[in-house]
Coordinates of C-alpha atoms and ligand atoms in Angstrom, one line a residue:
M1 CA 20.3 -41.1 36.8
K2 CA 17.7 -39.9 34.7
K3 CA 17.8 -41.6 30.9
A4 CA 15.9 -41.1 28.0
D5 CA 16.3 -42.5 24.2
V6 CA 16.8 -38.9 23.1
V7 CA 17.7 -35.7 24.8
V8 CA 17.0 -32.6 22.6
L9 CA 19.2 -29.1 24.1
G10 CA 17.2 -26.0 22.9
G11 CA 13.7 -24.3 22.1
L12 CA 11.9 -23.6 18.9
S13 CA 14.2 -25.8 16.6
G14 CA 14.5 -28.2 19.5
I15 CA 10.5 -28.6 20.4
T16 CA 10.4 -29.6 16.7
A17 CA 13.2 -32.0 16.5
G18 CA 11.4 -33.6 19.5
I19 CA 7.7 -33.7 17.8
S20 CA 9.5 -35.2 14.5
C21 CA 11.3 -38.1 16.6
R22 CA 8.5 -39.4 18.2
R23 CA 6.4 -38.9 15.0
H24 CA 8.8 -41.6 13.2
Y25 CA 9.6 -43.2 16.5
P26 CA 6.8 -43.1 18.8
D27 CA 8.0 -45.7 21.5
K28 CA 11.2 -43.4 21.9
K29 CA 11.4 -41.7 25.5
V30 CA 12.2 -37.9 24.4
I31 CA 13.8 -35.2 27.0
L32 CA 13.8 -31.5 26.0
I33 CA 16.4 -29.8 28.2
R34 CA 15.7 -25.8 28.1
K35 CA 17.4 -22.9 29.9
E36 CA 14.2 -20.9 29.6
G37 CA 11.3 -20.9 32.0
T38 CA 9.1 -19.6 29.1
V39 CA 9.8 -19.8 25.2
L40 CA 9.0 -17.0 22.9
I41 CA 8.0 -17.2 19.5
P42 CA 11.3 -15.7 18.2
C43 CA 10.0 -14.0 14.8
G44 CA 6.9 -12.5 17.0
I45 CA 9.6 -10.5 19.2
P46 CA 9.3 -7.3 17.6
Y47 CA 5.4 -7.4 17.9
I48 CA 5.5 -7.4 21.5
Y49 CA 6.4 -3.6 21.3
G50 CA 3.2 -3.1 19.3
T51 CA 0.6 -5.2 17.9
V52 CA 0.4 -8.0 20.1
G53 CA 1.0 -5.9 23.4
G54 CA 3.7 -7.6 25.5
P55 CA 5.5 -10.7 25.6
E56 CA 2.9 -12.8 27.3
N57 CA 1.2 -12.6 24.2
N58 CA 4.0 -13.9 22.4
V59 CA 4.8 -17.6 23.9
I60 CA 5.2 -21.1 22.3
P61 CA 2.9 -23.0 24.8
D62 CA 4.7 -26.0 26.4
G63 CA 1.4 -28.1 26.0
L64 CA 3.1 -28.5 22.3
L65 CA 5.5 -30.7 24.5
E66 CA 3.2 -32.9 26.5
N67 CA 0.5 -33.6 24.0
N68 CA 3.6 -34.9 22.0
G69 CA 4.7 -37.0 25.1
I70 CA 8.1 -35.2 25.5
E71 CA 9.3 -34.3 29.2
L72 CA 10.4 -30.9 29.6
I73 CA 13.3 -30.2 32.0
K74 CA 13.9 -26.5 32.6
G75 CA 17.5 -25.6 33.5
E76 CA 20.8 -24.8 31.6
A77 CA 22.9 -28.0 30.4
V78 CA 26.5 -27.2 31.3
D79 CA 28.6 -30.3 30.3
V80 CA 28.2 -33.1 27.5
D81 CA 30.2 -36.1 28.4
R82 CA 30.0 -37.9 24.7
E83 CA 31.9 -41.2 26.1
K84 CA 29.8 -41.8 28.8
K85 CA 26.5 -40.3 27.0
V86 CA 25.3 -38.1 29.9
V87 CA 24.4 -34.3 30.0
T88 CA 24.9 -32.4 33.2
M89 CA 22.8 -29.8 34.4
K90 CA 23.9 -26.1 36.2
D91 CA 22.0 -27.6 39.1
G92 CA 24.2 -30.8 38.8
Q93 CA 21.8 -33.4 37.8
E94 CA 22.6 -36.0 35.0
I95 CA 20.8 -37.0 32.1
G96 CA 21.6 -40.6 30.2
Y97 CA 20.9 -40.2 26.5
E98 CA 21.1 -42.9 23.5
K99 CA 20.9 -39.8 20.9
L100 CA 21.6 -36.5 21.4
V101 CA 20.4 -32.9 19.7
F102 CA 22.2 -29.7 20.1
A103 CA 19.5 -27.3 19.2
T104 CA 21.2 -24.2 21.2
G105 CA 20.4 -21.9 18.5
S106 CA 21.9 -18.2 18.6
V107 CA 22.3 -15.3 20.8
P108 CA 22.6 -11.7 19.6
L109 CA 25.6 -10.4 18.2
I110 CA 27.2 -7.6 20.4
P111 CA 30.1 -5.3 18.4
P112 CA 32.6 -3.7 20.3
I113 CA 31.3 -0.2 20.3
P114 CA 32.6 1.8 22.8
G115 CA 29.7 2.1 25.6
I116 CA 27.8 -0.5 24.6
D117 CA 27.4 -1.8 28.0
K118 CA 25.8 1.3 29.2
E119 CA 22.2 0.8 30.9
N120 CA 19.3 0.7 28.2
V121 CA 21.5 -0.6 25.1
F122 CA 19.5 -3.7 24.7
P123 CA 20.6 -6.4 22.3
V124 CA 17.5 -8.6 21.1
K125 CA 17.8 -11.5 23.5
K126 CA 15.3 -14.5 23.2
E127 CA 14.5 -14.1 27.2
F128 CA 11.2 -14.0 28.3
D129 CA 12.0 -11.5 31.2
Y130 CA 14.7 -9.7 29.5
L131 CA 12.6 -8.9 26.9
S132 CA 9.2 -8.1 29.5
E133 CA 12.2 -5.2 31.0
V134 CA 12.8 -3.8 27.5
H135 CA 9.0 -3.5 27.0
S136 CA 8.2 -1.7 30.5
Q137 CA 11.2 0.6 30.2
M138 CA 10.0 1.5 26.8
D139 CA 7.1 3.4 27.8
E140 CA 9.8 5.8 29.6
V141 CA 11.7 6.5 26.3
K142 CA 11.6 9.8 24.1
D143 CA 14.0 9.1 21.7
L144 CA 15.2 5.6 20.4
V145 CA 18.0 4.6 18.3
I146 CA 18.1 1.4 16.5
I147 CA 21.3 0.1 15.5
G148 CA 21.0 -2.0 12.0
G149 CA 18.3 -1.7 9.6
G150 CA 18.0 -5.6 9.0
F151 CA 14.6 -7.1 9.1
I152 CA 14.9 -7.3 12.9
G153 CA 15.4 -3.2 13.2
M154 CA 13.0 -2.5 10.6
E155 CA 10.3 -4.5 12.3
F156 CA 11.4 -3.1 15.3
A157 CA 11.1 0.8 14.3
D158 CA 7.8 0.2 12.5
E159 CA 6.6 -1.9 16.0
C160 CA 8.0 0.8 18.4
R161 CA 5.7 3.7 17.4
K162 CA 2.8 2.1 17.7
G163 CA 0.7 3.5 20.3
R164 CA 3.6 5.4 21.4
D165 CA 4.9 8.9 20.4
I166 CA 8.4 8.5 20.5
N167 CA 11.1 9.3 18.1
V168 CA 12.9 6.3 16.2
T169 CA 16.1 6.7 14.3
V170 CA 17.2 3.5 12.4
V171 CA 20.9 3.6 11.8
E172 CA 22.1 1.6 8.9
A173 CA 25.7 0.9 7.7
L174 CA 25.4 0.3 4.3
P175 CA 23.7 2.3 1.4
H176 CA 20.3 0.6 2.0
C177 CA 18.3 -1.2 4.9
L178 CA 17.6 -4.6 4.1
Q179 CA 20.4 -4.8 1.7
M180 CA 21.8 -7.9 2.7
A181 CA 18.2 -9.3 2.0
M182 CA 16.9 -7.6 -0.7
D183 CA 17.4 -5.9 -4.1
N184 CA 17.9 -2.2 -4.2
E185 CA 14.2 -1.4 -5.6
F186 CA 12.8 -3.5 -2.9
C187 CA 14.8 -1.8 -0.1
D188 CA 13.8 1.4 -1.4
E189 CA 10.3 0.7 -1.4
A190 CA 10.5 -0.7 2.4
Q191 CA 12.3 2.2 3.2
A192 CA 9.8 4.6 1.9
K193 CA 7.2 2.8 3.9
L194 CA 8.7 2.7 7.3
E195 CA 9.4 6.7 6.7
E196 CA 5.8 7.5 6.2
T197 CA 5.3 6.5 9.8
G198 CA 7.6 9.0 10.7
V199 CA 10.6 6.7 11.6
N200 CA 13.9 8.5 10.8
I201 CA 16.4 6.7 8.7
L202 CA 20.2 7.2 8.3
V203 CA 21.8 5.0 6.0
N204 CA 26.0 5.1 5.4
E205 CA 26.6 5.6 8.9
K206 CA 27.8 3.7 11.8
V207 CA 27.5 4.4 15.3
E208 CA 30.9 4.9 16.7
A209 CA 30.3 5.5 20.3
I210 CA 27.3 4.8 22.9
L211 CA 27.0 8.0 24.6
G212 CA 26.2 8.5 28.5
N213 CA 27.1 8.7 32.3
G214 CA 26.1 5.2 33.2
K215 CA 22.9 5.4 31.0
V216 CA 22.7 6.1 27.5
T217 CA 21.7 9.5 26.6
G218 CA 22.9 9.5 23.1
V219 CA 25.2 8.1 20.5
K220 CA 27.5 9.3 18.1
L221 CA 27.9 8.4 14.3
S222 CA 30.6 8.0 12.0
G223 CA 29.8 11.5 10.0
G224 CA 30.2 13.4 13.3
Q225 CA 26.5 13.4 14.0
E226 CA 25.4 12.9 17.6
L227 CA 21.5 11.6 17.7
K228 CA 20.0 12.0 21.3
A229 CA 18.6 8.6 22.7
D230 CA 17.3 7.4 25.9
M231 CA 17.4 3.3 24.6
V232 CA 19.3 1.8 21.9
I233 CA 18.2 -1.3 20.5
L234 CA 20.9 -3.5 18.8
G235 CA 19.7 -5.7 15.8
I236 CA 22.5 -6.3 13.7
G237 CA 22.9 -10.1 13.8
A238 CA 23.4 -13.2 15.7
V239 CA 26.1 -15.6 16.6
P240 CA 25.6 -19.5 16.9
S241 CA 25.6 -20.7 20.5
T242 CA 27.7 -23.5 20.5
N243 CA 30.6 -23.6 23.6
L244 CA 28.7 -26.4 24.9
A245 CA 29.2 -28.4 21.7
K246 CA 32.7 -27.3 21.3
N247 CA 33.3 -28.2 24.7
A248 CA 31.9 -31.3 24.0
G249 CA 34.6 -31.9 21.3
L250 CA 32.6 -31.8 18.3
E251 CA 34.1 -30.4 14.9
M252 CA 33.1 -27.1 14.3
G253 CA 32.1 -25.4 10.8
F254 CA 31.7 -22.2 9.1
K255 CA 31.8 -19.7 11.8
N256 CA 31.5 -21.3 14.8
T257 CA 28.6 -23.6 13.8
I258 CA 28.4 -27.3 14.4
K259 CA 29.5 -29.3 11.8
V260 CA 26.8 -31.6 10.2
D261 CA 26.2 -33.7 7.8
R262 CA 23.1 -34.0 5.0
Y263 CA 21.7 -36.0 7.7
M264 CA 22.0 -33.3 10.5
Q265 CA 24.5 -35.8 11.9
T266 CA 27.8 -34.3 13.8
Y267 CA 30.7 -35.0 11.7
N268 CA 32.6 -36.8 14.6
D269 CA 29.7 -38.7 16.5
P270 CA 27.0 -40.6 15.2
D271 CA 24.8 -40.1 18.2
V272 CA 24.7 -36.6 17.9
Y273 CA 23.0 -34.8 15.7
A274 CA 22.4 -30.8 15.2
C275 CA 20.0 -28.1 14.0
G276 CA 19.1 -24.7 13.8
D277 CA 21.0 -21.6 13.9
C278 CA 23.6 -23.5 15.8
A279 CA 24.2 -26.3 13.0
E280 CA 26.2 -25.3 9.5
K281 CA 24.4 -24.7 6.6
Q282 CA 25.0 -25.2 2.8
S283 CA 23.7 -23.0 0.4
F284 CA 21.0 -24.9 -1.9
F285 CA 22.5 -23.2 -4.7
D286 CA 26.5 -23.7 -4.6
G287 CA 26.9 -25.9 -1.4
R288 CA 28.9 -23.6 0.2
P289 CA 28.6 -23.0 3.7
T290 CA 26.0 -20.1 4.5
G291 CA 25.6 -17.7 7.8
V292 CA 21.8 -17.4 7.1
M293 CA 19.8 -17.8 10.3
L294 CA 16.2 -18.3 10.1
A295 CA 13.3 -20.3 12.1
S296 CA 12.1 -21.6 8.7
I297 CA 15.5 -23.4 7.9
A298 CA 16.0 -24.1 11.6
T299 CA 12.5 -25.8 11.9
A300 CA 13.1 -27.8 8.7
E301 CA 16.5 -29.2 9.7
A302 CA 14.9 -30.1 13.0
R303 CA 12.0 -32.2 11.0
I304 CA 15.0 -33.9 9.3
A305 CA 17.3 -34.3 12.8
G306 CA 14.3 -35.5 14.8
A307 CA 13.3 -38.2 11.7
N308 CA 16.9 -39.4 11.0
L309 CA 17.8 -40.4 15.0
F310 CA 17.5 -44.1 14.8
S311 CA 17.7 -44.8 10.6
P312 CA 19.5 -41.3 9.0
T313 CA 17.4 -41.8 5.7
H314 CA 16.2 -38.3 5.2
Q315 CA 18.5 -35.7 3.1
N316 CA 18.9 -31.7 3.8
C317 CA 19.2 -30.1 0.2
G318 CA 21.0 -27.2 1.5
A319 CA 19.2 -23.8 2.7
I320 CA 17.4 -21.9 0.0
S321 CA 16.5 -19.0 2.3
V322 CA 13.2 -17.9 2.5
F323 CA 12.5 -14.5 4.2
S324 CA 9.5 -12.5 4.6
T325 CA 8.5 -9.2 6.4
V326 CA 6.2 -6.3 6.5
I327 CA 6.8 -2.8 6.9
N328 CA 4.1 -0.3 7.7
G329 CA 0.9 -2.6 6.3
R330 CA 3.5 -3.2 3.1
A331 CA 4.7 -7.1 2.7
F332 CA 8.2 -8.3 1.3
G333 CA 9.6 -11.8 0.4
V334 CA 12.5 -13.1 -0.8
A335 CA 13.1 -16.9 -1.7
G336 CA 16.3 -18.1 -3.0
L337 CA 19.0 -15.5 -4.7
T338 CA 18.3 -11.7 -5.3
E339 CA 20.2 -9.9 -8.6
R340 CA 22.7 -8.8 -6.1
M341 CA 23.5 -12.2 -4.7
A342 CA 23.1 -13.8 -8.2
T343 CA 25.9 -11.3 -9.4
Q344 CA 28.1 -11.8 -6.6
I345 CA 28.5 -15.5 -7.2
G346 CA 29.1 -14.8 -11.2
A347 CA 25.5 -16.6 -12.3
R348 CA 24.5 -15.6 -15.3
I349 CA 20.9 -14.9 -15.0
V350 CA 17.4 -13.5 -17.2
I351 CA 15.0 -11.6 -15.0
G352 CA 11.5 -11.5 -15.5
T353 CA 8.9 -8.9 -13.5
A354 CA 5.5 -8.3 -13.3
E355 CA 2.8 -6.4 -11.4
A356 CA -0.8 -7.0 -10.9
P357 CA -3.5 -5.8 -7.8
D358 CA -4.0 -8.7 -5.8
T359 CA -7.8 -9.1 -6.4
H360 CA -9.6 -8.9 -9.6
P361 CA -11.1 -6.3 -10.1
G362 CA -8.4 -4.2 -9.1
G363 CA -11.2 -1.7 -7.5
M364 CA -12.0 -4.4 -4.4
P365 CA -11.9 -3.1 -0.9
N366 CA -8.4 -3.6 0.0
S367 CA -6.7 -4.4 -2.9
C368 CA -3.0 -4.1 -3.3
L369 CA -0.4 -3.9 -6.0
T370 CA 1.6 -6.9 -6.2
K371 CA 5.3 -6.8 -7.6
V372 CA 7.1 -9.8 -8.9
K373 CA 10.8 -10.5 -9.9
L374 CA 11.9 -13.5 -11.1
L375 CA 15.5 -14.9 -11.8
F376 CA 15.8 -17.6 -14.0
S377 CA 19.8 -19.6 -14.8
K378 CA 20.6 -17.6 -18.4
D379 CA 22.3 -21.4 -19.3
T380 CA 19.4 -23.9 -17.9
G381 CA 16.5 -21.7 -17.3
V382 CA 16.2 -22.9 -14.0
I383 CA 14.4 -20.5 -11.1
M384 CA 17.2 -19.3 -8.8
G385 CA 15.3 -16.6 -7.0
G386 CA 12.5 -14.6 -6.6
S387 CA 11.5 -11.2 -4.5
I388 CA 7.7 -10.1 -4.0
S389 CA 6.3 -7.0 -2.5
G390 CA 2.4 -6.4 -2.3
G391 CA -0.2 -7.1 0.5
K392 CA -0.7 -10.3 3.1
P393 CA -0.7 -12.8 0.4
V394 CA 3.4 -12.2 -0.3
G395 CA 3.8 -14.6 3.0
E396 CA 2.6 -17.7 1.3
M397 CA 3.2 -16.5 -2.6
I398 CA 7.0 -16.4 -1.6
N399 CA 6.7 -19.7 -0.1
V400 CA 5.0 -20.7 -3.7
L401 CA 8.6 -19.7 -5.1
S402 CA 10.5 -21.7 -2.7
A403 CA 8.7 -24.9 -4.0
C404 CA 9.7 -23.8 -7.3
I405 CA 13.1 -23.2 -6.5
M406 CA 13.4 -26.5 -4.3
H407 CA 11.8 -28.6 -7.3
R408 CA 14.3 -26.4 -9.8
M409 CA 11.4 -25.6 -12.2
T410 CA 12.0 -23.7 -15.0
A411 CA 10.6 -20.7 -16.7
D412 CA 8.7 -22.9 -19.0
D413 CA 7.2 -24.9 -16.1
I414 CA 5.8 -21.7 -14.1
V415 CA 4.4 -20.5 -17.5
K416 CA 2.4 -23.7 -17.6
F417 CA 1.3 -23.4 -13.6
Q418 CA -2.1 -24.0 -12.6
M419 CA -2.9 -21.5 -9.8
G420 CA -6.0 -21.3 -8.2
T421 CA -7.6 -17.5 -8.5
H422 CA -10.7 -15.9 -6.9
P423 CA -11.6 -12.3 -7.6
A424 CA -11.3 -11.5 -3.9
L425 CA -8.3 -13.8 -3.0
T426 CA -5.8 -13.6 -5.6
S427 CA -4.4 -11.6 -8.9
S428 CA -6.7 -12.5 -11.9
P429 CA -5.5 -15.7 -13.7
I430 CA -5.1 -13.4 -16.7
V431 CA -2.2 -11.1 -15.0
Y432 CA -1.4 -13.9 -12.2
P433 CA 2.5 -11.9 -11.6
I434 CA 4.5 -15.0 -10.8
V435 CA 2.9 -16.8 -14.1
N436 CA 3.5 -13.3 -15.9
A437 CA 7.0 -12.7 -14.8
A438 CA 8.0 -16.1 -16.0
C439 CA 6.3 -15.5 -19.4
K440 CA 8.4 -12.3 -19.4
A441 CA 11.8 -13.9 -19.0
I442 CA 10.8 -16.7 -21.7
I443 CA 11.8 -14.4 -24.7
P444 CA 15.1 -13.5 -23.6
L445 CA 15.8 -16.9 -22.2
K446 CA 15.0 -18.4 -25.9
K447 CA 17.3 -15.4 -27.2
S448 CA 20.3 -16.8 -24.8
A449 CA 19.4 -20.2 -25.8
Ligands
FAD501 C1 13.7 -10.6 16.4 C2 13.8 -11.9 15.8 C3 12.7 -11.7 14.8 C4 12.8 -13.0 13.6 N1 11.8 -13.0 12.9 C5 12.0 -13.9 11.9 C6 11.2 -14.2 10.9 O1 10.3 -13.5 10.7 N2 11.3 -15.4 10.4 C7 11.9 -16.2 10.5 O2 12.4 -17.3 9.8 N3 13.2 -16.3 11.4 C8 13.4 -14.9 12.1 N4 14.4 -14.7 13.1 C9 15.0 -15.7 13.3 C10 14.7 -17.1 14.1 O3 14.2 -16.4 15.2 C11 15.9 -18.0 14.8 O4 16.7 -18.4 13.3 C12 15.5 -19.1 15.3 O5 14.8 -18.8 16.7 C13 16.4 -20.3 15.4 O6 15.6 -21.3 16.3 P1 16.8 -22.4 17.1 O7 15.6 -23.1 18.1 O8 17.9 -22.8 16.1 O9 17.4 -21.2 18.2 P2 16.6 -20.4 19.3 O10 15.3 -19.7 19.1 O11 17.9 -19.9 19.5 O12 16.6 -21.4 20.6 C14 17.5 -22.0 21.0 C15 17.3 -22.2 22.8 O13 18.6 -23.2 23.2 C16 18.3 -22.9 24.6 N5 19.8 -23.2 24.9 C17 20.8 -22.9 24.4 N6 22.2 -23.0 25.0 C18 21.2 -23.8 26.1 C19 21.7 -25.0 27.0 N7 23.4 -25.3 27.4 N8 21.0 -25.5 27.9 C20 19.5 -25.7 28.1 N9 19.1 -24.7 26.8 C21 20.1 -23.9 25.9 C22 18.0 -21.4 24.6 O14 18.1 -20.8 25.7 C23 16.9 -21.3 23.6 O15 15.8 -21.3 24.1 C24 14.1 -13.8 14.1 C25 14.9 -13.4 15.3 C26 14.8 -12.2 15.8 C27 15.8 -12.3 17.1

């Protein structure tokens, strides 16, 4: 029987956990077991259908594993015997371990809509061959309906029209697209940007049935309207892939995730760890379980799990939830709580907003207006969240906000923040919008003190 010090089951966060383990414990033998032959960059999946041109241009190279001395075994793990410390593969092969990491991820949520199993209805699976098939089918499509106006649905809608003359409709059950992630003013901006590309957006509408005889021909909406469709893409969320862990007797947590502590160690087996979409998450803010699934969280957890395997000392501070997307060239990002989320948990907040061009002078080529909204606790002045829209710099500005949140900076601290600025690269230091939004929150914060 093959044996390793560490066996990891998974893809994206599995690779990261393996690399982290080898960095901390270079003498340990690590095997990664992965179901897929080729692993895709999951966040790049919508871009397969437009910008990057095909799944072959969106893969995580296996060289990463080789370069880090990790052995790859392709195939599905079908059983874990925790007493014997053995993983059994579908082909019968057995692999022994000292430490095991579950990074088995998630699979798309498939709602019980009548007709959901019709031909050309595609949940967004993270599988190379499957997505290649969707890619070749899409060239024949005239009417595409996307169910779900979250970031996956919106990115697909934006991408699928690139280089294709097709009708695209997004159907969203809530009053706004992206409502679960952003406040209304940012949702409205994102929706308007997508509509500019010719995508049709229907909100407050649910798909009640998928029509067609074998192959999809349309969808029926809750309002009674019928839409023509020769392809349907489902972008309504994901569920953790945890059957193997459950069958191995591991304790399950929130919404069928694997229960882990702050070291990413499972509750009932100190030799088994879990990270990524399959692992339970606690909110950074209130410590309650949260269902958020993001690659950024998955890989952060994987680094912690890998580092802790033979000496559990690194702690997970909880999920801040940092998200970004780009719709028709305008970027949107959120770190931590939105105003809506803060209201839902009953937090007393003060808001500061600011706008500035992302170059100075604003007349520079490709300059873009950046809008920042920061939320501070009325009681402590500590930052609880931030939302930004603008040009490409938003992708990194939102990460700056995440660092501010993680280190519990106050509005006063952010006002004193020393940023680097350059005419072609950033807003002017006089109106730097993160700092100015904090400045604007200071007066109401002082009044409420
Ligand atoms: C279209 C799309 C766009 C996204 N965009 C973003 C984004 O922009 N930013 C962001 O932060 N997040 C994004 N996400 C979310 C992100 O992709 C996930 O959070 C991330 O993939 C989680 O990584 P993971 O390693 O936990 O799980 P996964 O990526 O799901 O990987 C799990 C792996 O484990 C394998 N596996 C499962 N069971 C077994 C088994 N029994 N044996 C062997 N192998 C097994 C699977 O086949 C898979 O390869 C996006 C998701 C999708 C679908």
